[in-house]
Amino acid sequence: MDDKDVIKADLLIVGAGPAGASLACFLAAQGRTGIIIAAAAGTAETPRAHITNRAGLECLRDIGLEQECLDVAGPSHHMEHTRWCRTMAGEEFARVYSWGHDPKHKGNYELASPCSHVDLPQTLLEPILVKRAVHCGWTLRFKTRFVGMTRPAPDVIISEVYDEVFTKTYRIQSRFVFGCDGARSQVVRELGIPLARKPGQGLALNVLVKADMSHLVANRTGNLHWVVSPDEVDGPRWAWAALVRMVRPWTEWMFIFLPAPGADLKADAMDATESEYVARVKKVIGDDSVKVDILDVSKWWINEIVAEYYSDGNVFCLGDATHRHPPFNGLGSNTCIQDAFNLAWKIDYVMAGKAGTQLLDSFSQERQPVGVGVITRANQGLRDHVPWQRALGMLEPNAKTRHQILAEFDEPGENGQARRREFQHAIENTSTEFHGLGIEMNQRYFSKAVFQADQCAPPPPPEDAVRTYQMTTFPGRRLPHAWLNTRSPGKRLSTIDLAGHGRFCLLTGPGGHGWKDAAAVVSKSLGVEIKSYAIGWRQDYEDVYFDWARRREVDEDGCVLVRPDRFVAWRSKAMIPDPVSRLEAIMKSVLSL
């Protein structure tokens, strides 16, 4: 192989899924382009991920993709419920509000973000991201596999790739490589990054189906439906329970079949003929008039795996390459997007000479603990369903015992009361999955890219850190959302809209104009843009509901310094004698200058 087989680009992204494609979009927003390769033949053929939460959508909002996502996503009210039933057409055991629709929780969701949860299948999200990346100048090559790499010199990485179309191997020389190549990541293997593994929870079977159930959902609205027959005898071992997920309302569905806990089935035990799959799907639907077409069948392992670190020199791994878990809580693609959002601005700043290379160390320091939390929560989300399975008798191996337990539900006496109470509590316990605003939004960063040395102790986590989002301006936390407007009201905007967009942002209030002046001076001296705004009475923006006053945790003349990824870098309780020197020192510390 000679030099003519070497292609040069500063940036090489391996993988074009949610992590790789969104990373390309975030980098492109700062004028950075390169090459994306993907072993797949194209964008996702099956809708693996589907919940896009507020935190994920905020990242896409930053680069102007929110509306395009909303245009193709399923309407929010289609996500109103999660149900438990015997069949899709038959009797219902229970339902809960989900994804922020519970009247008791709606306010918390609306206060947390200007964005909403949406049901956006991966088959629709990926084309949006890929189109934006390519239109902004990225070169994309599908059916091109990453083989290996060498690092002959600092800032030089030679990646060997194989083009399956031309059956040719060639090399790409880059400064950075990003391993976004999924759960079987060759980049992670090449680096030898250790993976922390916990025992998995077995196999699951996805059956993608075209079936018009529009006539069934009028009184059964929801995008997730647990379908179980506790008293069934001799059903397929691979279909002990089914989780029916809406893909497109109401004609395309994913039937996720689960074997009994502890069944320890081998992969081939999940195999069946197409007619057997159709028969089982029709049984789960419970209405023979519904025509069923099988579009795809696939198996996947329920994993609890996280990489022990995410980067090695100028090679960074993110997305499913580093955290592998079941889809409970809907955290997967959202975490991929947030990994990319965290990394993109740091790469841009280092390449532009606005930050020292040590800034890049903060990516793994900040995101790896998030990955640990995500895989732990997602697996616990699955385990949180065991109590209702036990209450229905589903864990009993003996069919007669299962019949007896189900019969107890109909009894008016003490046994019936106890059984119904147990089931109710078990269903309520699943709200950790369907109202997990805390696990979605409570990321806490501890690295040199945030300055905490002059702060008091961080606020203790909320009692229920899964359900409760803790809004705070403590450095290393997400900038709180608050609606703002101008003195003569126009279109409202959020505090998070003032921040982001590849630049630092400083927020202050009445009496804090010294901070704005300091930001202008430091911005010029360091060559780093710092946008500054005063919020409050007759300031740049009005705090129309006084929400910012309640959430800023600094005095009116204090300031909150926000990173380009909208996480708080530092804050000052009040005005200080020499704001220029202090702000410059903080910026240098955060940027490793």
Coordinates of C-alpha atoms in Angstrom, one line a residue:
M1 CA 0.0 0.0 0.0
D2 CA 1.6 3.3 -1.1
D3 CA 0.9 6.9 -0.1
K4 CA -1.7 7.4 -2.8
D5 CA -3.9 5.0 -0.8
V6 CA -3.8 7.5 2.2
I7 CA -6.6 10.0 2.5
K8 CA -6.0 12.9 4.9
A9 CA -8.7 14.5 7.1
D10 CA -8.4 16.1 10.6
L11 CA -11.5 14.2 11.9
L12 CA -12.5 10.6 11.4
I13 CA -15.8 9.4 12.8
V14 CA -16.4 5.6 12.9
G15 CA -20.1 5.0 12.9
A16 CA -23.1 6.9 11.6
G17 CA -25.7 6.2 14.3
P18 CA -27.0 8.7 16.8
A19 CA -23.6 9.2 18.4
G20 CA -21.5 9.5 15.3
A21 CA -24.0 11.4 13.2
S22 CA -24.9 13.9 15.9
L23 CA -21.2 14.5 16.7
A24 CA -20.7 15.3 13.0
C25 CA -23.6 17.8 13.2
F26 CA -22.3 19.5 16.3
L27 CA -18.8 19.8 14.9
A28 CA -20.2 21.1 11.6
A29 CA -22.0 23.8 13.5
Q30 CA -18.6 25.2 14.3
G31 CA -17.3 24.7 10.7
R32 CA -15.5 21.4 11.4
T33 CA -15.8 18.6 8.9
G34 CA -14.1 15.3 8.1
I35 CA -14.9 11.8 7.1
I36 CA -17.6 9.4 8.5
I37 CA -17.3 5.7 7.8
A38 CA -19.9 3.1 8.8
A39 CA -20.0 -0.6 8.3
A40 CA -23.7 -0.5 7.8
A41 CA -25.3 -0.3 4.4
G42 CA -27.2 2.9 5.3
T43 CA -29.1 4.5 8.2
A44 CA -30.9 2.3 10.7
E45 CA -33.3 -0.2 9.1
T46 CA -35.1 -0.9 12.4
P47 CA -36.4 1.6 15.0
R48 CA -34.2 0.5 17.9
A49 CA -34.2 3.7 19.9
H50 CA -37.4 5.8 20.0
I51 CA -37.7 8.1 23.0
T52 CA -36.0 11.4 22.6
N53 CA -36.1 13.2 25.9
R54 CA -35.8 16.8 26.8
A55 CA -32.0 16.7 27.5
G56 CA -31.4 15.1 24.1
L57 CA -33.7 17.4 22.2
E58 CA -32.0 20.5 23.9
C59 CA -28.8 19.5 22.2
L60 CA -30.4 19.3 18.8
R61 CA -32.2 22.6 19.5
D62 CA -28.8 24.2 19.8
I63 CA -28.0 23.6 16.2
G64 CA -31.5 24.2 14.8
L65 CA -32.7 20.6 14.4
E66 CA -35.4 20.5 17.0
Q67 CA -38.3 21.5 14.7
E68 CA -37.2 19.0 12.0
C69 CA -37.3 16.3 14.6
L70 CA -40.7 17.4 15.9
D71 CA -42.1 17.4 12.3
V72 CA -41.6 13.7 11.9
A73 CA -41.9 12.5 15.6
G74 CA -45.1 10.9 16.8
P75 CA -47.4 13.5 18.6
S76 CA -46.6 13.8 22.3
H77 CA -50.1 12.7 23.4
H78 CA -49.5 9.3 21.8
M79 CA -47.1 8.7 24.6
E80 CA -49.7 9.5 27.3
H81 CA -49.9 6.0 28.8
T82 CA -48.1 2.7 29.5
R83 CA -50.6 -0.1 29.8
W84 CA -50.8 -3.7 31.1
C85 CA -53.3 -6.0 29.4
R86 CA -54.1 -9.5 28.4
T87 CA -54.2 -8.7 24.7
M88 CA -54.1 -5.4 22.8
A89 CA -57.8 -5.8 22.1
G90 CA -58.7 -7.4 25.4
E91 CA -59.0 -6.6 29.1
E92 CA -56.7 -4.2 30.7
F93 CA -55.0 -4.8 34.1
A94 CA -53.6 -1.3 34.7
R95 CA -52.3 1.8 33.1
V96 CA -50.1 4.7 34.2
Y97 CA -49.4 8.1 32.8
S98 CA -45.9 8.2 31.2
W99 CA -43.3 10.6 29.8
G100 CA -44.5 13.7 31.7
H101 CA -48.2 13.3 31.1
D102 CA -49.2 12.6 34.7
P103 CA -51.0 15.7 35.9
K104 CA -49.1 15.4 39.2
H105 CA -45.8 15.7 37.3
K106 CA -46.5 17.8 34.2
G107 CA -45.4 21.0 35.9
N108 CA -42.0 19.6 36.8
Y109 CA -41.4 18.6 33.2
E110 CA -42.5 21.9 31.9
L111 CA -40.3 23.8 34.3
A112 CA -37.3 21.7 33.5
S113 CA -36.9 22.5 29.8
P114 CA -38.3 24.4 26.8
C115 CA -38.3 21.0 25.0
S116 CA -40.7 18.1 25.3
H117 CA -40.4 14.3 25.1
V118 CA -41.1 12.9 21.7
D119 CA -41.4 9.5 20.1
L120 CA -38.8 9.6 17.3
P121 CA -37.8 6.2 16.0
Q122 CA -34.1 5.8 15.1
T123 CA -35.1 5.1 11.5
L124 CA -36.3 8.8 11.3
L125 CA -33.7 10.4 13.6
E126 CA -30.6 9.1 11.8
P127 CA -31.6 10.4 8.3
I128 CA -32.1 13.9 9.8
L129 CA -28.6 13.9 11.4
V130 CA -26.9 12.3 8.4
K131 CA -28.5 14.8 6.0
R132 CA -27.4 17.7 8.1
A133 CA -23.8 16.4 8.4
V134 CA -23.4 15.7 4.7
H135 CA -25.0 19.0 3.7
C136 CA -22.5 20.8 6.0
G137 CA -19.5 19.2 4.3
W138 CA -18.9 15.9 5.9
T139 CA -17.9 13.0 3.6
L140 CA -19.9 9.8 4.5
R141 CA -19.0 6.3 3.4
F142 CA -21.3 3.4 4.2
K143 CA -20.2 -0.2 3.9
T144 CA -16.8 0.9 5.0
R145 CA -15.4 -1.0 8.0
F146 CA -12.7 0.2 10.5
V147 CA -10.0 -2.4 10.7
G148 CA -7.3 -1.0 12.9
M149 CA -5.0 1.9 13.5
T150 CA -1.5 3.0 14.3
R151 CA -0.2 6.2 15.9
P152 CA 3.2 6.9 14.4
A153 CA 3.6 10.4 15.8
P154 CA 1.8 12.9 18.1
D155 CA -1.5 14.1 16.5
V156 CA -1.1 11.5 13.7
I157 CA -3.4 8.5 13.5
I158 CA -3.4 6.1 10.6
S159 CA -6.6 4.2 10.4
E160 CA -6.9 1.2 8.1
V161 CA -10.4 0.8 6.6
Y162 CA -12.0 -1.7 4.3
D163 CA -14.5 -0.6 1.5
E164 CA -16.9 -3.5 1.0
V165 CA -18.2 -2.1 -2.3
F166 CA -14.8 -1.9 -4.0
T167 CA -13.3 -4.7 -1.9
K168 CA -10.4 -2.5 -1.2
T169 CA -8.4 -1.5 1.9
Y170 CA -7.1 2.0 2.3
R171 CA -5.8 4.3 5.0
I172 CA -7.1 7.5 6.5
Q173 CA -4.7 9.8 8.3
S174 CA -6.3 12.0 10.9
R175 CA -5.6 14.0 14.0
F176 CA -8.6 12.6 15.9
V177 CA -10.6 9.4 15.7
F178 CA -14.0 9.0 17.2
G179 CA -15.3 5.5 17.9
C180 CA -19.0 5.6 17.6
D181 CA -19.3 2.1 16.2
G182 CA -21.8 0.6 18.5
A183 CA -22.0 -2.3 20.9
R184 CA -19.4 -4.4 19.0
S185 CA -17.0 -1.5 18.7
Q186 CA -13.8 -2.3 16.9
V187 CA -12.3 1.0 18.0
V188 CA -12.8 0.0 21.7
R189 CA -11.3 -3.4 21.0
E190 CA -8.4 -1.8 19.2
L191 CA -7.6 0.4 22.1
G192 CA -8.1 -2.4 24.6
I193 CA -10.4 -0.3 26.8
P194 CA -11.6 -2.5 29.7
L195 CA -15.3 -3.0 30.0
A196 CA -17.0 -3.2 33.4
R197 CA -19.6 -6.0 33.0
K198 CA -22.3 -7.1 35.3
P199 CA -24.4 -10.2 34.7
G200 CA -26.8 -9.6 31.9
Q201 CA -30.5 -10.3 32.0
G202 CA -30.7 -12.7 29.1
L203 CA -32.0 -12.4 25.5
A204 CA -34.9 -10.5 24.0
L205 CA -36.5 -10.8 20.6
N206 CA -37.7 -7.9 18.5
V207 CA -40.4 -8.6 15.9
L208 CA -41.1 -5.5 13.8
V209 CA -44.6 -5.7 12.5
K210 CA -46.9 -3.8 10.1
A211 CA -50.4 -4.1 11.6
D212 CA -53.2 -1.5 11.6
M213 CA -54.5 -1.3 15.1
S214 CA -56.1 2.2 14.7
H215 CA -59.5 0.9 15.8
L216 CA -58.1 -0.5 19.0
V217 CA -56.2 2.6 20.4
A218 CA -59.0 5.1 20.7
N219 CA -59.4 4.1 24.3
R220 CA -56.0 2.5 24.7
T221 CA -53.7 5.4 23.8
G222 CA -50.1 4.9 24.7
N223 CA -46.8 3.9 23.1
L224 CA -45.9 1.0 25.4
H225 CA -48.2 -1.9 26.2
W226 CA -47.2 -4.9 28.4
V227 CA -49.2 -7.9 27.2
V228 CA -49.2 -10.9 29.5
S229 CA -51.3 -14.0 30.0
P230 CA -50.3 -15.2 33.5
D231 CA -52.5 -18.3 33.3
E232 CA -51.3 -19.4 29.9
V233 CA -50.0 -23.0 29.6
D234 CA -47.5 -24.2 27.0
G235 CA -46.8 -20.9 25.3
P236 CA -43.5 -20.5 23.5
R237 CA -40.5 -20.2 25.9
W238 CA -39.4 -17.1 24.1
A239 CA -42.7 -15.3 24.5
W240 CA -43.4 -15.4 28.3
A241 CA -44.2 -11.7 28.1
A242 CA -44.5 -9.1 25.3
L243 CA -43.9 -5.4 25.3
V244 CA -45.7 -3.9 22.4
R245 CA -44.2 -0.6 21.3
M246 CA -45.7 1.9 18.9
V247 CA -43.3 2.8 16.0
R248 CA -45.6 4.7 13.8
P249 CA -49.2 5.4 14.9
W250 CA -51.0 3.1 14.6
T251 CA -49.8 0.9 11.9
E252 CA -46.2 -0.1 12.7
W253 CA -45.2 -1.8 16.0
M254 CA -42.3 -3.5 17.6
F255 CA -43.2 -6.6 19.6
I256 CA -40.5 -7.2 22.1
F257 CA -40.7 -10.8 23.4
L258 CA -39.1 -11.7 26.7
P259 CA -38.5 -15.2 28.0
A260 CA -39.2 -15.9 31.7
P261 CA -36.5 -14.4 34.1
G262 CA -33.7 -16.9 34.6
A263 CA -34.8 -19.0 31.6
D264 CA -31.2 -18.7 30.3
L265 CA -32.3 -19.5 26.7
K266 CA -29.6 -19.8 24.0
A267 CA -29.9 -17.7 20.9
D268 CA -31.3 -20.5 18.8
A269 CA -34.1 -21.1 21.3
M270 CA -35.5 -17.8 20.2
D271 CA -35.8 -19.0 16.6
A272 CA -39.2 -19.7 15.1
T273 CA -40.7 -19.9 11.6
E274 CA -42.4 -16.8 10.2
S275 CA -45.8 -18.4 10.6
E276 CA -45.0 -19.1 14.3
Y277 CA -44.1 -15.4 14.8
V278 CA -47.2 -14.3 13.1
A279 CA -49.4 -16.6 15.2
R280 CA -47.8 -15.3 18.4
V281 CA -48.2 -11.6 17.3
K282 CA -51.8 -12.2 16.4
K283 CA -52.4 -13.9 19.8
V284 CA -50.9 -10.8 21.5
I285 CA -53.1 -8.5 19.5
G286 CA -56.2 -10.5 20.2
D287 CA -58.2 -9.5 17.1
D288 CA -58.1 -11.9 14.2
S289 CA -59.3 -9.2 11.8
V290 CA -55.9 -7.4 12.1
K291 CA -53.6 -8.3 9.2
V292 CA -50.0 -8.9 10.3
D293 CA -46.9 -8.5 8.1
I294 CA -43.5 -9.3 9.7
L295 CA -41.0 -6.7 8.6
D296 CA -37.9 -7.8 10.6
V297 CA -36.9 -10.2 13.4
S298 CA -33.8 -9.7 15.5
K299 CA -32.4 -10.8 18.9
W300 CA -30.4 -8.7 21.4
W301 CA -28.7 -9.3 24.7
I302 CA -29.9 -7.3 27.8
N303 CA -26.5 -6.0 28.8
E304 CA -25.1 -4.0 31.7
I305 CA -21.7 -2.9 30.4
V306 CA -19.8 0.3 30.5
A307 CA -16.3 1.2 29.4
E308 CA -13.9 2.1 32.3
Y309 CA -12.7 5.1 30.4
Y310 CA -13.8 6.8 27.1
S311 CA -10.6 8.2 25.6
D312 CA -7.0 7.3 24.8
G313 CA -4.9 10.1 23.5
N314 CA -6.6 11.6 20.5
V315 CA -9.1 8.6 20.2
F316 CA -12.5 9.1 21.8
C317 CA -15.2 6.5 22.2
L318 CA -18.8 7.4 22.8
G319 CA -22.4 6.2 22.4
D320 CA -23.2 2.5 22.5
A321 CA -19.5 1.7 22.1
T322 CA -19.1 2.7 25.7
H323 CA -22.4 2.1 27.4
R324 CA -24.7 -0.9 26.6
H325 CA -28.0 -1.4 28.4
P326 CA -31.7 -2.2 27.8
P327 CA -34.0 0.5 26.6
F328 CA -35.8 1.1 29.9
N329 CA -36.1 4.8 30.8
G330 CA -35.4 5.7 27.2
L331 CA -31.9 6.8 27.8
G332 CA -29.8 5.2 25.0
S333 CA -29.8 7.5 22.0
N334 CA -30.2 10.5 24.3
T335 CA -27.0 9.6 26.1
C336 CA -25.3 9.1 22.8
I337 CA -26.3 12.6 21.6
Q338 CA -25.2 14.2 24.9
D339 CA -21.8 12.4 24.8
A340 CA -21.3 14.0 21.4
F341 CA -22.5 17.5 22.5
N342 CA -20.1 17.4 25.5
L343 CA -17.2 16.4 23.2
A344 CA -17.7 18.6 20.1
W345 CA -17.1 22.0 21.6
K346 CA -13.9 20.8 23.3
I347 CA -12.5 19.4 20.0
D348 CA -13.3 22.6 18.3
Y349 CA -11.7 24.8 20.9
V350 CA -8.5 22.7 21.0
M351 CA -8.3 22.7 17.2
A352 CA -8.7 26.4 17.1
G353 CA -6.0 27.0 19.7
K354 CA -8.6 28.4 22.2
A355 CA -8.0 25.7 24.7
G356 CA -5.1 23.4 25.9
T357 CA -5.2 19.8 25.0
Q358 CA -5.8 18.8 28.6
L359 CA -9.4 20.1 28.1
L360 CA -10.0 16.9 26.2
D361 CA -9.3 14.8 29.3
S362 CA -12.5 16.2 30.8
F363 CA -14.7 14.2 28.2
S364 CA -14.0 10.9 29.9
Q365 CA -14.0 12.4 33.4
E366 CA -17.4 13.9 32.9
R367 CA -19.2 11.4 30.7
Q368 CA -18.0 8.0 32.0
P369 CA -19.7 8.5 35.4
V370 CA -22.9 9.4 33.5
G371 CA -22.6 6.1 31.5
V372 CA -22.3 4.2 34.8
G373 CA -25.5 5.8 36.0
V374 CA -27.3 5.2 32.8
I375 CA -26.6 1.5 32.5
T376 CA -27.4 1.0 36.2
R377 CA -30.7 2.8 35.9
A378 CA -31.8 1.2 32.7
N379 CA -31.2 -2.3 34.1
Q380 CA -32.9 -1.4 37.4
G381 CA -35.8 -0.1 35.2
L382 CA -36.2 -3.7 33.9
R383 CA -35.9 -5.1 37.4
D384 CA -38.5 -2.7 38.7
H385 CA -41.1 -4.6 36.6
V386 CA -40.5 -7.8 38.6
P387 CA -42.9 -6.9 41.5
W388 CA -46.0 -6.7 39.3
Q389 CA -45.0 -9.9 37.5
R390 CA -44.8 -11.5 40.9
A391 CA -48.2 -10.0 42.0
L392 CA -49.9 -11.5 38.9
G393 CA -48.3 -14.9 39.7
M394 CA -46.2 -14.9 36.5
L395 CA -43.1 -16.0 38.4
E396 CA -44.8 -19.2 39.6
P397 CA -43.8 -22.2 37.6
N398 CA -46.9 -24.2 38.5
A399 CA -50.0 -23.4 36.3
K400 CA -52.4 -24.3 39.1
T401 CA -50.8 -21.8 41.4
R402 CA -51.0 -19.1 38.8
H403 CA -54.7 -19.7 38.4
Q404 CA -55.2 -19.5 42.1
I405 CA -53.3 -16.2 42.3
L406 CA -55.3 -14.7 39.5
A407 CA -58.6 -15.9 41.1
E408 CA -57.6 -13.9 44.3
F409 CA -57.9 -10.7 42.4
D410 CA -61.7 -11.3 42.2
E411 CA -62.2 -12.0 45.8
P412 CA -63.8 -9.2 47.9
G413 CA -62.2 -10.3 51.1
E414 CA -58.8 -9.9 52.8
N415 CA -56.9 -12.1 50.3
G416 CA -58.3 -10.1 47.4
Q417 CA -57.5 -6.8 49.0
A418 CA -54.0 -7.8 49.7
R419 CA -53.4 -9.1 46.2
R420 CA -54.9 -6.0 44.6
R421 CA -52.9 -3.7 46.9
E422 CA -49.7 -5.5 46.1
F423 CA -50.4 -5.2 42.3
Q424 CA -51.2 -1.5 42.6
H425 CA -48.0 -0.7 44.6
A426 CA -46.0 -2.8 42.0
I427 CA -47.4 -0.8 39.1
E428 CA -46.7 2.5 40.9
N429 CA -43.2 1.4 41.4
T430 CA -42.6 1.5 37.6
S431 CA -42.8 5.3 37.7
T432 CA -39.0 5.2 38.1
E433 CA -39.0 4.4 34.4
F434 CA -41.8 6.5 33.1
H435 CA -41.2 9.6 35.2
G436 CA -37.4 9.5 35.4
L437 CA -36.8 13.3 35.0
G438 CA -33.9 13.2 37.4
I439 CA -31.9 10.4 35.7
E440 CA -32.5 12.3 32.4
M441 CA -31.4 15.7 33.6
N442 CA -29.3 15.4 36.8
Q443 CA -25.8 15.0 35.2
R444 CA -23.0 16.2 37.5
Y445 CA -19.6 17.0 36.1
F446 CA -16.4 17.0 38.1
S447 CA -13.4 17.9 36.1
K448 CA -11.0 20.7 35.5
A449 CA -13.4 22.0 32.8
V450 CA -15.6 23.3 35.6
F451 CA -14.3 25.5 38.5
Q452 CA -15.6 24.6 41.9
A453 CA -12.7 25.5 44.2
D454 CA -14.2 28.7 45.5
Q455 CA -17.7 27.2 45.9
C456 CA -19.4 25.9 49.0
A457 CA -20.2 22.2 49.1
P458 CA -22.4 21.0 46.2
P459 CA -26.1 20.6 47.1
P460 CA -26.9 17.1 48.3
P461 CA -28.7 15.0 45.7
P462 CA -32.5 14.9 46.0
E463 CA -34.0 12.1 48.0
D464 CA -35.3 10.5 44.8
A465 CA -32.6 11.3 42.3
V466 CA -34.3 9.2 39.6
R467 CA -37.6 11.0 39.5
T468 CA -36.6 14.5 40.8
Y469 CA -34.6 17.0 38.7
Q470 CA -32.5 19.2 40.9
M471 CA -32.2 22.7 39.3
T472 CA -29.1 24.4 40.4
T473 CA -26.3 26.7 39.0
F474 CA -23.6 24.9 41.0
P475 CA -20.6 24.5 38.6
G476 CA -20.8 21.2 36.7
R477 CA -24.6 21.2 36.5
R478 CA -27.0 21.9 33.7
L479 CA -28.0 25.5 33.2
P480 CA -31.5 25.9 34.6
H481 CA -34.2 26.7 32.1
A482 CA -36.3 29.8 32.7
W483 CA -38.6 31.6 30.2
L484 CA -37.5 35.2 29.4
N485 CA -38.8 38.0 27.2
T486 CA -38.2 41.6 26.3
R487 CA -39.6 44.6 28.1
S488 CA -42.1 45.0 25.3
P489 CA -43.1 41.3 25.0
G490 CA -42.2 39.5 21.9
K491 CA -41.5 35.8 21.3
R492 CA -40.3 34.2 24.5
L493 CA -37.0 32.4 24.8
S494 CA -35.2 30.3 27.3
T495 CA -32.1 30.9 29.3
I496 CA -30.7 27.9 27.5
D497 CA -31.2 29.7 24.2
L498 CA -28.9 32.5 25.3
A499 CA -26.2 29.9 26.1
G500 CA -24.7 27.3 23.8
H501 CA -24.1 27.8 20.0
G502 CA -20.4 27.0 20.4
R503 CA -19.6 29.9 22.7
F504 CA -19.4 30.7 26.4
C505 CA -22.1 32.8 28.0
L506 CA -22.2 34.9 31.1
L507 CA -25.6 35.7 32.8
T508 CA -25.9 38.5 35.3
G509 CA -28.6 41.1 36.4
P510 CA -29.1 44.6 37.7
G511 CA -25.9 45.9 39.1
G512 CA -23.8 43.3 37.3
H513 CA -22.8 45.3 34.3
G514 CA -19.2 45.1 35.5
W515 CA -19.4 41.4 34.6
K516 CA -20.5 42.2 31.1
D517 CA -17.6 44.6 30.7
A518 CA -15.2 42.0 32.1
A519 CA -16.6 39.4 29.7
A520 CA -15.9 41.7 26.7
V521 CA -12.3 42.3 27.9
V522 CA -11.6 38.7 28.6
S523 CA -13.2 37.6 25.4
K524 CA -10.8 39.9 23.4
S525 CA -7.7 39.0 25.4
L526 CA -8.2 35.2 25.1
G527 CA -9.8 35.2 21.7
V528 CA -12.7 33.2 23.1
E529 CA -16.3 34.5 22.5
I530 CA -18.2 35.1 25.7
K531 CA -21.7 36.4 25.1
S532 CA -23.1 38.3 28.1
Y533 CA -26.6 39.2 29.1
A534 CA -28.3 40.9 32.0
I535 CA -31.6 39.4 33.2
G536 CA -34.1 41.3 35.3
W537 CA -35.8 44.7 35.7
R538 CA -35.1 46.8 32.6
Q539 CA -32.2 44.6 31.6
D540 CA -31.4 42.8 28.3
Y541 CA -34.2 40.3 29.1
E542 CA -37.0 40.3 31.6
D543 CA -37.4 37.5 34.1
V544 CA -41.1 37.4 33.2
Y545 CA -42.2 34.7 35.7
F546 CA -39.3 35.4 38.2
D547 CA -38.2 31.8 37.6
W548 CA -34.6 32.9 37.0
A549 CA -34.5 34.9 40.2
R550 CA -35.6 31.7 42.0
R551 CA -33.1 29.4 40.2
R552 CA -29.9 31.5 39.7
E553 CA -28.6 31.0 43.3
V554 CA -26.5 34.2 43.0
D555 CA -27.3 37.8 43.8
E556 CA -28.6 40.2 41.1
D557 CA -25.1 41.5 40.7
G558 CA -23.5 38.1 40.7
C559 CA -22.9 36.0 37.6
V560 CA -23.2 32.5 36.1
L561 CA -20.6 31.5 33.5
V562 CA -21.9 28.8 31.1
R563 CA -19.9 26.5 28.8
P564 CA -20.8 26.0 25.2
D565 CA -22.6 22.7 26.1
R566 CA -24.8 24.7 28.5
F567 CA -23.3 23.4 31.7
V568 CA -22.3 25.9 34.3
A569 CA -18.5 26.5 34.3
W570 CA -18.4 28.8 37.4
R571 CA -20.5 31.3 39.3
S572 CA -19.9 34.3 41.6
K573 CA -22.3 35.1 44.3
A574 CA -22.0 38.8 43.8
M575 CA -19.9 41.5 42.2
I576 CA -16.3 41.5 43.2
P577 CA -13.6 44.2 43.1
D578 CA -11.7 43.0 40.1
P579 CA -14.0 41.0 37.9
V580 CA -11.7 41.1 34.9
S581 CA -8.8 39.3 36.6
R582 CA -11.0 36.8 38.2
L583 CA -13.0 35.9 35.1
E584 CA -9.8 35.6 33.0
A585 CA -8.3 33.3 35.6
I586 CA -11.4 31.1 35.6
M587 CA -11.5 30.9 31.8
K588 CA -7.9 29.9 31.7
S589 CA -8.5 27.2 34.2
V590 CA -11.6 25.8 32.5
L591 CA -9.9 25.9 29.1
S592 CA -6.5 24.4 30.4
L593 CA -4.7 27.5 29.1

